[in-house]
Short mmCIF file of C-alpha atoms and ligand atoms in Angstrom, two decimals:
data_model
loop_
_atom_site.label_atom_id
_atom_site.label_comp_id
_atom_site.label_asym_id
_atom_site.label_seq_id
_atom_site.Cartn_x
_atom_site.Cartn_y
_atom_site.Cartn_z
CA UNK A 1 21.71 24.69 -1.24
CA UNK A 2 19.78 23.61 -4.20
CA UNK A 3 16.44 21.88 -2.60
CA UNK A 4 14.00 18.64 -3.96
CA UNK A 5 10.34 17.95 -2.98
CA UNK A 6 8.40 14.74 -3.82
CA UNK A 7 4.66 14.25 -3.83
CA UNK A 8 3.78 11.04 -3.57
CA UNK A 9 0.94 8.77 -5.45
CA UNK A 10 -0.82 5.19 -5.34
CA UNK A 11 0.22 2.50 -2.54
CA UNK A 12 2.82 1.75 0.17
CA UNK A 13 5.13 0.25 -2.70
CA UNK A 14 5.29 3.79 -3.48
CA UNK A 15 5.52 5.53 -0.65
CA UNK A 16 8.78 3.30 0.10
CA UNK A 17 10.06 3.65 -3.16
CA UNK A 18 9.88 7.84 -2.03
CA UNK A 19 12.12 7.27 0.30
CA UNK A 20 14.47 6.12 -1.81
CA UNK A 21 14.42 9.07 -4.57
CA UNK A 22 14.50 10.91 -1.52
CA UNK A 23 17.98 9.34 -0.24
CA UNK A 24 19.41 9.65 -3.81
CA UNK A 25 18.43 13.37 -4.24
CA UNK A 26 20.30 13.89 -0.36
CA UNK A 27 22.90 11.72 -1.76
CA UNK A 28 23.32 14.26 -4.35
CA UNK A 29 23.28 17.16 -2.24
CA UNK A 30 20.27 18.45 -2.33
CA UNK A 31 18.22 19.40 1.05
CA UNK A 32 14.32 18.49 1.08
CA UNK A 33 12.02 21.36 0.61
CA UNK A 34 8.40 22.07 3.05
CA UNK A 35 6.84 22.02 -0.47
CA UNK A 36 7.06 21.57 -3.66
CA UNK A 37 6.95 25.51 -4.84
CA UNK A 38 10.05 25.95 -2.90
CA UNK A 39 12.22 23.15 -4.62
CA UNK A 40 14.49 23.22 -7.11
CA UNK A 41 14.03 19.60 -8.16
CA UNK A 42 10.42 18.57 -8.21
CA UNK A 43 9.30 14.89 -8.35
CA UNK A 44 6.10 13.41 -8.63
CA UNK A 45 6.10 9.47 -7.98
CA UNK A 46 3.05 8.44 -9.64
CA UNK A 47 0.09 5.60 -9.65
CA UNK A 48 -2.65 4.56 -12.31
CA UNK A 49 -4.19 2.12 -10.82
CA UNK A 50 -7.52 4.21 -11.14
CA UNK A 51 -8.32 7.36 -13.15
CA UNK A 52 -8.66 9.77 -9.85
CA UNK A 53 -4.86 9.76 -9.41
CA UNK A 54 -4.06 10.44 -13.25
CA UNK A 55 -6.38 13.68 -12.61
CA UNK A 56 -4.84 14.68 -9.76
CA UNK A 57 -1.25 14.55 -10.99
CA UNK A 58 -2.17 17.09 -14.21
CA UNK A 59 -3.20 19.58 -11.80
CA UNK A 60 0.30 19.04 -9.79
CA UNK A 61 1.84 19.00 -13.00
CA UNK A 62 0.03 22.34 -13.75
CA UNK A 63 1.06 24.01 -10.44
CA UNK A 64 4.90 22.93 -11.02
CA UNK A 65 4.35 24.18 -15.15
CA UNK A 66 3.76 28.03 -14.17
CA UNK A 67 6.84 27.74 -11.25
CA UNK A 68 9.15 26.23 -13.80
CA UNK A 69 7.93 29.40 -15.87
CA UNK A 70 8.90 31.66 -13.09
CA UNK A 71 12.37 30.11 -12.22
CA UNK A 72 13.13 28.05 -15.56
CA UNK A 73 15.93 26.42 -14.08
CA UNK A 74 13.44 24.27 -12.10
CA UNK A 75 13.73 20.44 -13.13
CA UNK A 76 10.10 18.55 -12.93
CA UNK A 77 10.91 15.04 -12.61
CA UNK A 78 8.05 12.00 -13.17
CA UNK A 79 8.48 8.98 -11.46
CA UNK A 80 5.91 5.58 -10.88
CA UNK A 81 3.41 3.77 -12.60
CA UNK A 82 1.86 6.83 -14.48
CA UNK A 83 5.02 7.63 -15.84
CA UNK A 84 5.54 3.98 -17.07
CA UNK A 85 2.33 3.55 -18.30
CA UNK A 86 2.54 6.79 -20.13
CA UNK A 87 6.19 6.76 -21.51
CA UNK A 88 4.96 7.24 -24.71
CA UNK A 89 2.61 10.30 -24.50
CA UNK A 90 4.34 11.99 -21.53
CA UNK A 91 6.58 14.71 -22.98
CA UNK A 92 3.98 15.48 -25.48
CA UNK A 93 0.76 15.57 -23.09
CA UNK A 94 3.05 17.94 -20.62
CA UNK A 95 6.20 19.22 -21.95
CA UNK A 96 7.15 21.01 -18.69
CA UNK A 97 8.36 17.49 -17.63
CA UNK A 98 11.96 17.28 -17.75
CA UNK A 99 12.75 13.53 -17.03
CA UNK A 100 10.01 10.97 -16.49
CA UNK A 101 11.24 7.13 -15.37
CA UNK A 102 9.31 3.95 -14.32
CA UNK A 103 9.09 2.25 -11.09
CA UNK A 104 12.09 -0.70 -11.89
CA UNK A 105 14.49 2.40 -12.90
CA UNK A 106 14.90 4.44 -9.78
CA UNK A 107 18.63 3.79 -9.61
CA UNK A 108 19.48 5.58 -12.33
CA UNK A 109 17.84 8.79 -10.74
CA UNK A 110 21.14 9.99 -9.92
CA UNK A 111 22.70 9.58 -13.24
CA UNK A 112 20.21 11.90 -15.22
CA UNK A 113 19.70 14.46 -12.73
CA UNK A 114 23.25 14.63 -11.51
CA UNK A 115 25.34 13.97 -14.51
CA UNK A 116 24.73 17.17 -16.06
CA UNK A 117 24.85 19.56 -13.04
CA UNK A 118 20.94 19.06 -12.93
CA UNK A 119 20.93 20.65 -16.54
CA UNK A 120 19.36 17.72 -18.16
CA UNK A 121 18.19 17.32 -21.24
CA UNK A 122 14.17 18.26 -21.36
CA UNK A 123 12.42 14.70 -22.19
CA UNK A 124 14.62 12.77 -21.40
CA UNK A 125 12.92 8.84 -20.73
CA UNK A 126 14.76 7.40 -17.66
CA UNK A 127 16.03 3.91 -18.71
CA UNK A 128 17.63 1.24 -16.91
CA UNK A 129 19.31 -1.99 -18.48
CA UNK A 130 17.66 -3.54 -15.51
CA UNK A 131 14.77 -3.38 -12.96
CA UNK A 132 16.47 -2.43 -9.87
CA UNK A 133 15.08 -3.81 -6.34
CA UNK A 134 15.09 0.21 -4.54
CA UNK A 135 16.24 -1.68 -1.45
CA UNK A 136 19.73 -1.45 -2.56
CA UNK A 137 19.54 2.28 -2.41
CA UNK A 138 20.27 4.99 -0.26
CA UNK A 139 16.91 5.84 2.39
CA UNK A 140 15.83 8.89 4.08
CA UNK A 141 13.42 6.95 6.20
CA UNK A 142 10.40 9.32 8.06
CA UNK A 143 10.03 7.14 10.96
CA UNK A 144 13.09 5.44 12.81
CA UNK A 145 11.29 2.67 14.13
CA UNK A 146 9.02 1.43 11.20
CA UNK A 147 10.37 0.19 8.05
CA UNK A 148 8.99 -0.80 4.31
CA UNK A 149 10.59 -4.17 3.36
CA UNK A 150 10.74 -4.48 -0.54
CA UNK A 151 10.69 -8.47 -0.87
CA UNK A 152 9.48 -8.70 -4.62
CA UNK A 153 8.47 -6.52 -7.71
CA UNK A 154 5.80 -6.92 -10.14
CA UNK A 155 3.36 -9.51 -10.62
CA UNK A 156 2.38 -12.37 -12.01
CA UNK A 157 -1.41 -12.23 -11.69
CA UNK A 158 -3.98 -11.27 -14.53
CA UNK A 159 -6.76 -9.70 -12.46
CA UNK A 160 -8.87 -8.52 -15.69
CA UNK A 161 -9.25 -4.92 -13.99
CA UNK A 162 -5.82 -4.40 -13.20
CA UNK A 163 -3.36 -2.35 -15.27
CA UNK A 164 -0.11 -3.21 -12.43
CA UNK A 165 0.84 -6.13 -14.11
CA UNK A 166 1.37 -3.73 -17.33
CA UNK A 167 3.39 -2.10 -15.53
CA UNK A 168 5.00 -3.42 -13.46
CA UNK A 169 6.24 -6.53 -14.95
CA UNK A 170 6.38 -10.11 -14.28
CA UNK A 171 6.97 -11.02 -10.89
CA UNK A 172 10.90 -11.22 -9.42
CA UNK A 173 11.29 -12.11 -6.00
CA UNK A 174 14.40 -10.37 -3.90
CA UNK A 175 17.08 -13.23 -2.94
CA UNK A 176 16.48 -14.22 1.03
CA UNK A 177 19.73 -13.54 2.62
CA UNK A 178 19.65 -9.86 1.21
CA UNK A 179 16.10 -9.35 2.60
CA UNK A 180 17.13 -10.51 6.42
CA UNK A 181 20.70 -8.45 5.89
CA UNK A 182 18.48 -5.45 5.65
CA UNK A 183 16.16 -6.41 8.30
CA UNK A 184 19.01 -6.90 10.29
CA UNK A 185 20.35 -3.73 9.58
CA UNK A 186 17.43 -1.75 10.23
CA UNK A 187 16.64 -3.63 13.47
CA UNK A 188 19.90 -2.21 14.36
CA UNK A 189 19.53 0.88 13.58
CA UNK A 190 16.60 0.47 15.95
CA UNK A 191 13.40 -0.22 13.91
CA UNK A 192 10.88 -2.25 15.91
CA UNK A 193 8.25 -3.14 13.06
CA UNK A 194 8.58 -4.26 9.52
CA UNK A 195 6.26 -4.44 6.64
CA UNK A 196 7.28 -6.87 3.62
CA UNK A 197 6.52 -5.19 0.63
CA UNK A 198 5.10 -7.18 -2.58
CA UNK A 199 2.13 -7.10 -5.11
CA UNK A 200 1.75 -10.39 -4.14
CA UNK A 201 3.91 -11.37 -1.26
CA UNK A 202 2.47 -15.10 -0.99
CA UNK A 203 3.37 -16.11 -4.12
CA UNK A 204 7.18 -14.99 -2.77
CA UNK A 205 10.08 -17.13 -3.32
CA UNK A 206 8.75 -19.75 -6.08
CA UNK A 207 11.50 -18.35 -8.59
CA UNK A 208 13.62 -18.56 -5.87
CA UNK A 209 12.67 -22.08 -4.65
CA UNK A 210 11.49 -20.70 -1.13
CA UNK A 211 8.37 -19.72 -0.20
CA UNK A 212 6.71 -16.64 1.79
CA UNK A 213 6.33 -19.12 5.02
CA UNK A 214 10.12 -19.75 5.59
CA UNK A 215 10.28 -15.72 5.03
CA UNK A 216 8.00 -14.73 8.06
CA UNK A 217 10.00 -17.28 10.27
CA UNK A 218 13.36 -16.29 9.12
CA UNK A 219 12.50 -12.37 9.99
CA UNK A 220 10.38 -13.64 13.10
CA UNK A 221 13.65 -14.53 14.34
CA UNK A 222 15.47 -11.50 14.11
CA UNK A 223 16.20 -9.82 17.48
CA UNK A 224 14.40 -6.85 18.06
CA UNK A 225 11.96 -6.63 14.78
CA UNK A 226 8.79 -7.06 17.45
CA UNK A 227 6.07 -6.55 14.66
CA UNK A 228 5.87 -8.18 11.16
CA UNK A 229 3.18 -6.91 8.55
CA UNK A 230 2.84 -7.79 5.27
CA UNK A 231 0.36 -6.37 2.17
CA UNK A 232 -0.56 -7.70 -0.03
CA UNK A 233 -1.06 -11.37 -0.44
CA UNK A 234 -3.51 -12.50 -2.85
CA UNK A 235 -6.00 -15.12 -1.64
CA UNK A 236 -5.13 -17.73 -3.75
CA UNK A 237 -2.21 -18.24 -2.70
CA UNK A 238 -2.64 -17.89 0.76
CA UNK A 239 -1.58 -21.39 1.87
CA UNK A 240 -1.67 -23.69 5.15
CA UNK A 241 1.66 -23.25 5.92
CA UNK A 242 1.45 -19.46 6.11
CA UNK A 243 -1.15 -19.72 8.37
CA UNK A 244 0.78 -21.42 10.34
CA UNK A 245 3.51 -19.34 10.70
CA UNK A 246 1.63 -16.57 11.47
CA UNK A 247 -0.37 -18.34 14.00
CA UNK A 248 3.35 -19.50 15.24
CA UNK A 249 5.25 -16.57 14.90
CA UNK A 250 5.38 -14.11 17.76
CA UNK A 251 6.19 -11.01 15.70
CA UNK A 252 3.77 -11.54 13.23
CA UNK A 253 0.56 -9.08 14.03
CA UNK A 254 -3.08 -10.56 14.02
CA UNK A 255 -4.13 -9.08 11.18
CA UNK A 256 -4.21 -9.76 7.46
CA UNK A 257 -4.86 -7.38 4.46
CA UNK A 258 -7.17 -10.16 2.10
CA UNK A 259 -8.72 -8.51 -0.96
CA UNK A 260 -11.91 -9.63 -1.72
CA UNK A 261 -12.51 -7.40 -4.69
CA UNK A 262 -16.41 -8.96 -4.94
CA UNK A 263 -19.07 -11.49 -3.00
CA UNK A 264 -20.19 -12.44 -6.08
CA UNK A 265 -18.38 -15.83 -7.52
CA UNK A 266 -20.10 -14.48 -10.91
CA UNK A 267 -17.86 -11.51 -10.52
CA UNK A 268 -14.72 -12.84 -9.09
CA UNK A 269 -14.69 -15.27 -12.54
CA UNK A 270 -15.24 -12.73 -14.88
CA UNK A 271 -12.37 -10.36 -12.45
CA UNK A 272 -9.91 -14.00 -13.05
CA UNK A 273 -9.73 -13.84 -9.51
CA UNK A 274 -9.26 -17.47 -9.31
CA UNK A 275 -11.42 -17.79 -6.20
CA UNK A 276 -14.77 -18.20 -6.03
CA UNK A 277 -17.12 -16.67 -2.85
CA UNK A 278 -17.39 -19.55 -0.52
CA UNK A 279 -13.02 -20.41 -1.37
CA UNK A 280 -12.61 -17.22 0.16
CA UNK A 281 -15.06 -17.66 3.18
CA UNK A 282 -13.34 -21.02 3.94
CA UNK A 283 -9.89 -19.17 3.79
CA UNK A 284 -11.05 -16.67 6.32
CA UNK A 285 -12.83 -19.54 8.38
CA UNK A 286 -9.25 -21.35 8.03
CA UNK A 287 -7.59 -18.40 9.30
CA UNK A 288 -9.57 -17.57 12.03
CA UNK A 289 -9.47 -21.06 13.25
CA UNK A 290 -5.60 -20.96 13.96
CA UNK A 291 -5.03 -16.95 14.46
CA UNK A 292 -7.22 -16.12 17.42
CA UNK A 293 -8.46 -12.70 17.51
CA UNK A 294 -7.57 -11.83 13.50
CA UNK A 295 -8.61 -8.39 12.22
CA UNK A 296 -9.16 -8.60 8.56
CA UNK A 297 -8.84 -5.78 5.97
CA UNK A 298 -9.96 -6.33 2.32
CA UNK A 299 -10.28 -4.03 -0.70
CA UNK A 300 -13.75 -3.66 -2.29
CA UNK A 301 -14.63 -2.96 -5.85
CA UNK A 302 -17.97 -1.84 -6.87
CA UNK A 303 -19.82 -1.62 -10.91
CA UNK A 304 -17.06 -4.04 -12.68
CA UNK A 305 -18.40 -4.36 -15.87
CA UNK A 306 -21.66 -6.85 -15.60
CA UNK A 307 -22.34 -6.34 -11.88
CA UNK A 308 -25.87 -6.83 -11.34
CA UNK A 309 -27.60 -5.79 -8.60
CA UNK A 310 -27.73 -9.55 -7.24
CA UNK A 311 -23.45 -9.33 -7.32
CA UNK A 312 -23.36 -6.35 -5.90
CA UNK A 313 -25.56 -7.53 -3.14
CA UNK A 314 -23.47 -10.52 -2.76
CA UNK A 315 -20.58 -8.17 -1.73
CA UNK A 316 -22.31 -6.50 0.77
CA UNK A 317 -23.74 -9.94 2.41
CA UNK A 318 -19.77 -11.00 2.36
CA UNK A 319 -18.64 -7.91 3.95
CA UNK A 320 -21.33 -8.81 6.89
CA UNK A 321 -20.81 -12.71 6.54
CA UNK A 322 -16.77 -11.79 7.00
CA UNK A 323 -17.07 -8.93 9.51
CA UNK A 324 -14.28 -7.02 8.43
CA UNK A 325 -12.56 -4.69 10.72
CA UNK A 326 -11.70 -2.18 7.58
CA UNK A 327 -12.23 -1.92 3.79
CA UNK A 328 -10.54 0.01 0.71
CA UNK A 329 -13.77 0.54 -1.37
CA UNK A 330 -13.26 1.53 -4.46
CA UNK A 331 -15.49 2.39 -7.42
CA UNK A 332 -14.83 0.41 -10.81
CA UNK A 333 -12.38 2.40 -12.92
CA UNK A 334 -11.80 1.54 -16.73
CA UNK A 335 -8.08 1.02 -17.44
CA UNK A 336 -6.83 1.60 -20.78
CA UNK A 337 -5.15 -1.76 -22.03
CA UNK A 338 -7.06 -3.88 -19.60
CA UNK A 339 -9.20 -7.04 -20.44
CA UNK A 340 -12.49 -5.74 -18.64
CA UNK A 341 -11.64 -2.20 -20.15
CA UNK A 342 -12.75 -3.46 -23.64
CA UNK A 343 -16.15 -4.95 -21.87
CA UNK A 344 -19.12 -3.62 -23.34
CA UNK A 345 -20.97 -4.15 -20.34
CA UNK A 346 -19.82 -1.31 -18.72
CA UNK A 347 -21.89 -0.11 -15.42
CA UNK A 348 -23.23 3.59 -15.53
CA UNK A 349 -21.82 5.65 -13.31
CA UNK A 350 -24.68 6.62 -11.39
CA UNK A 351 -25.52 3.19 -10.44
CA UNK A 352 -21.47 3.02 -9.03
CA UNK A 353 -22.37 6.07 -7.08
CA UNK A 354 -25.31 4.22 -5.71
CA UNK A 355 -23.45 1.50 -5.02
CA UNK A 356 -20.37 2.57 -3.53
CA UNK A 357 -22.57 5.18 -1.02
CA UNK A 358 -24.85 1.24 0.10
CA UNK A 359 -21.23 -0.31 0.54
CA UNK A 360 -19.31 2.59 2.39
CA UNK A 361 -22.52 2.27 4.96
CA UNK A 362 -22.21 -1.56 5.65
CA UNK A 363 -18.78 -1.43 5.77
CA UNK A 364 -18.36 1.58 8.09
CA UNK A 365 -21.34 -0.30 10.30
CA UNK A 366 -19.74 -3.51 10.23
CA UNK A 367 -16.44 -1.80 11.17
CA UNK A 368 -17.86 0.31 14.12
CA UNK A 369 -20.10 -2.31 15.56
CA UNK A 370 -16.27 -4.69 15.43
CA UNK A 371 -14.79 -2.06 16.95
CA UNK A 372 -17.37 -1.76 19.93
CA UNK A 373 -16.29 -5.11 20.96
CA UNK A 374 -12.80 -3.89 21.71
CA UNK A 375 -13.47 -1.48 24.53
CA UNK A 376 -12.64 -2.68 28.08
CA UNK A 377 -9.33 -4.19 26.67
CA UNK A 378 -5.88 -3.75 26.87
CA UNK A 379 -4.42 -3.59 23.57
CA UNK A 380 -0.33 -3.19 23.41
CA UNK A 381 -0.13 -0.06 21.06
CA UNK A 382 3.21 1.27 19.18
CA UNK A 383 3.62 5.07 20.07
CA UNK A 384 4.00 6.92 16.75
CA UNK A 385 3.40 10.56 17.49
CA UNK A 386 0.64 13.17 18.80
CA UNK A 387 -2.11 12.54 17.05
CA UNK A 388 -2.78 14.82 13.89
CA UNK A 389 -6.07 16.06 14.54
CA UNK A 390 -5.46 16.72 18.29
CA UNK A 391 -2.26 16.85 19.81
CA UNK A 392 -2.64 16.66 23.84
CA UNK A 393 -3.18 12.98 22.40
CA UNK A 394 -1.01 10.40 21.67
CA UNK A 395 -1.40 8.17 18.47
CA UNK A 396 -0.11 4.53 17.40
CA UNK A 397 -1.55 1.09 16.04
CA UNK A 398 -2.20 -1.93 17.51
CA UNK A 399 -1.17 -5.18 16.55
CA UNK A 400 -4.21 -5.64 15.12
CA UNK A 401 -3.58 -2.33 13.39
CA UNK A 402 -5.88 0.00 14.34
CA UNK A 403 -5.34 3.58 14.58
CA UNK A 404 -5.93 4.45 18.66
CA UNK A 405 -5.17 7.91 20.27
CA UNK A 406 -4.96 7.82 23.95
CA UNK A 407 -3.97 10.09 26.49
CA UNK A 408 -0.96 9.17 27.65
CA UNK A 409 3.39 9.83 27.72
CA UNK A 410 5.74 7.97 25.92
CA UNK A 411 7.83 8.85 22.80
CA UNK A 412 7.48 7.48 19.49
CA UNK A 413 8.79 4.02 18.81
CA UNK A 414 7.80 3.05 22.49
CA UNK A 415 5.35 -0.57 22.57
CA UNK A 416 3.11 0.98 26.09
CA UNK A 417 -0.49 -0.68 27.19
CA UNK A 418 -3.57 0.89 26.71
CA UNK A 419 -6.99 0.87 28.15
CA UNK A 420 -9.44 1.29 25.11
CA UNK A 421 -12.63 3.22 26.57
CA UNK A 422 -14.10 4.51 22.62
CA UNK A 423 -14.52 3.07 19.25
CA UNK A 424 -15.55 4.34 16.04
CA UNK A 425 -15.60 3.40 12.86
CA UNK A 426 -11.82 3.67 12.20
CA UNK A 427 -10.26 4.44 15.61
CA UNK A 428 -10.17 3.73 19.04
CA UNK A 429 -9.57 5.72 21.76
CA UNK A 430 -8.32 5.05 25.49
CA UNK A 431 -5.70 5.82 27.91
CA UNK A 432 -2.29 4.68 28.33
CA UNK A 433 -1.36 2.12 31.16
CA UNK A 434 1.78 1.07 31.74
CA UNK A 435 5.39 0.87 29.57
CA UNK A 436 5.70 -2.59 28.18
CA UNK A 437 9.11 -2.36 27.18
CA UNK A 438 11.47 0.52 25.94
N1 5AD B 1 -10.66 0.17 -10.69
C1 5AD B 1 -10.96 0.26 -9.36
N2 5AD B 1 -10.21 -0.28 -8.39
C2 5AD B 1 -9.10 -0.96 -8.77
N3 5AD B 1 -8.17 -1.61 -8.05
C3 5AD B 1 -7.25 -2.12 -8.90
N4 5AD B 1 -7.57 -1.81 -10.17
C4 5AD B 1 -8.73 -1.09 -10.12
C5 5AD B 1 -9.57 -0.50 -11.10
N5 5AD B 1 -9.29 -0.59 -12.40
C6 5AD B 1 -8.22 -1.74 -6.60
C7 5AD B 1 -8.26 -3.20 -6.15
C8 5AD B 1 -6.87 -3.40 -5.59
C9 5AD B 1 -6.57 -2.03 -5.03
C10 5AD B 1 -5.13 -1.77 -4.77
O1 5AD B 1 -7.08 -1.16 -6.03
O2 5AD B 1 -9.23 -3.32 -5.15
O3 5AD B 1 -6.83 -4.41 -4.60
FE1 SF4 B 2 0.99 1.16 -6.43
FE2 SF4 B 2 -0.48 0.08 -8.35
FE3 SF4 B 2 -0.56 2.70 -7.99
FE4 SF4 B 2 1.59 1.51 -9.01
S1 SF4 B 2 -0.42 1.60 -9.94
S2 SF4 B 2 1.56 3.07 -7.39
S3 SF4 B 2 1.65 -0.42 -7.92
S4 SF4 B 2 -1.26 1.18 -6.53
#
């Protein structure tokens, strides 16, 4: 049996859209491989959203070169945003790629790789008349009770930093009916949480003349989805009435993924955030107001071009002012093509190393002294395995999403109470009381 492996890049978006090259490549006949020196069919689904993953990926690509050199029938295949953003220089910057396709083409995986017995043509750009919502393909899903909702592709946004809406186009949001179909399918099948999928779910629906709100309600009312997650919505458009129906909507977990990107109104002008500082505080105030018990996430960017010390100090009084429970930092990283790419303000990269070391400390305090508050409680965890770094535990999120391993016996997919006795920055730990439900 010829055999496929896929490494996977970049954001959840991603990681679902894996699982569909991964139910084509089955589809075809082909059986997964542990790794990727044992496959036959070798597929990299990329991201660019910074330059870290672009490095990583050539020395993948240079791993994959020297097997393909060994067994030439090998077939290196680059998928994602890299690949999309590339198109042009790909073949030429590593011409040990067979086929390379963007993120809207996936569908047509089968097509080049299986039309010619897997003997396709070397450079061969993977084209689609169409973008393609994945959803409509064939899954090999890794957990049986969580699922990735796709609800919209691309984006409409023009965050000056951001090279997505390059590549992945203008925003098109997935009809409705076929989003609950699926939901209803996979709840079914017997997944018990969801996550809807979008670069910016809460702009959802305005092509369609619906809106993100009646979304969460229509899935809230499927039988048997218990937990509804989202990520990411984009401040701006996080409205009244989707604050409602999460406050309103049982299935819909108590937390919300809110980038901040920067405390500095300065900044988030300059970033076309569209937001200013205290907007973003009052959203948060807003939130908290009607969603009791919130845990907010947020992604943090540090030495955009013009940051002054005074901004960057503005983001770390916001990430104490807000008190989130977690944070993506990220240092500032020039994106060919982008508006603030061509700034000549750029920040030196020793100050970003400054920087991001003063953030990662406030955020990590903020986070563990959050977390403190949390033991003595009973928090309903979802069981998803042993845990990875020790497996006599147990190891599962809450609703609030936080990582807990507990001691404890119930399989994965089970919803079981549990007694949270330690907290650290990023996890809790405790011990399981009773089943909930099974
Ligand atoms: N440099 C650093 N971080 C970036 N992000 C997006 N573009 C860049 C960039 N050019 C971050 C933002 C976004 C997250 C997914 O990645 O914080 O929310
Ligand atoms: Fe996801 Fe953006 Fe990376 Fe593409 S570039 S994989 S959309 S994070």
């Amino acid at each position: 049996m010829r055999r496929y492996h896929v490494t996977t890049f970049g954001c959840q978006m991603n990681a679902h859209d894996s699982e569909r090259i991964k139910g084509m490549l089955e589809e075809l006949g082909l059986g997964e491989a542990a790794a990727p020196e044992d496959a036959d069919v070798v597929v990299f689904n990329t991201c660019t959203i910074r330059e870290k993953p672009d490095t990583k990926l050539a020395a993948y690509l240079g791993d994959a070169g020297a097997r393909k050199r060994a067994h030439p029938d090998t077939v290196i295949a680059v998928g994602g945003c890299y690949a999309e953003a590339q198109q042009e220089r790909i073949f030429s910057l590593y011409p040990q790629v067979d086929v390379a396709f963007g993120p809207g083409t996936i569908a047509h995986l089968g097509e080049w790789l299986g039309a010619g017995g897997f003997g396709v043509a070397r450079g061969t750009w993977g084209t689609g008349e169409e973008r393609v919502f994945a959803a409509t393909l064939p899954m090999h899903r890794e957990r049986t009770f969580q699922a990735w909702v796709q609800i919209s592709m691309g984006c409409n946004s023009v965050c000056s930093y951001c090279i997505v809406p390059a590549v992945r186009g203008r925003e098109v949001s997935r009809r409705p009916g076929e989003v609950l179909a699926e939901i209803e399918s996979l709840a079914t099948a017997g997944v018990r949480e969801v996550t809807l999928l979008g670069q910016n779910v809460n702009s959802y629906g305005r092509d369609l003349g619906t809106d993100f709100a009646q979304l969460l309600r229509a899935v809230d009312a499927v039988d048997g989805i218990e937990r509804i997650r989202f990520t990411s919505p984009h401040p701006k458009d996080f409205r009244a009435n989707v604050i409602e129906a999460m406050a309103e909507c049982n299935a819909v977990c108590e937390h919300a993924h809110l980038p901040l990107q920067s405390g500095s109104t300065r900044v988030l002008k300059a970033m076309r955030r569209t937001y200013s500082r205290e907007r973003y505080l009052a959203l948060v105030d807003e939130m908290r107001a009607a969603i009791p018990d919130l845990a907010l996430s947020t992604d943090l960017i540090v030495g955009f071009p013009g940051e002054t010390e005074e901004d960057f100090c503005e983001t770390l009084t916001a990430v104490e002012e807000v008190g989130f429970d977690s944070a993506f930092t990220f240092v500032y990283s020039p994106r060919a093509g982008t508006e603030a790419a061509a700034r000549t303000d750029q920040v030196p990269d020793d100050v970003k190393r400054d920087r991001i070391e003063r953030l990662v400390e406030v955020v990590q305090r903020v986070a563990t002294e959050r977390n403190a508050t949390r033991v003595g409680n009973v928090e309903e965890v979802l069981v998803e395995g042993p845990s990875r770094t020790d497996p006599s535990f147990l190891r599962g999120r809450t609703r609030r999403n936080m990582a807990v391993n507990f001691t404890g016996d119930a399989p994965p997919g089970d919803l079981v109470n549990v007694r949270i006795e330690r907290a650290t920055s990023q996890t809790l730990g405790g011990v399981q009381l009773a089943v909930v439900r099974v």
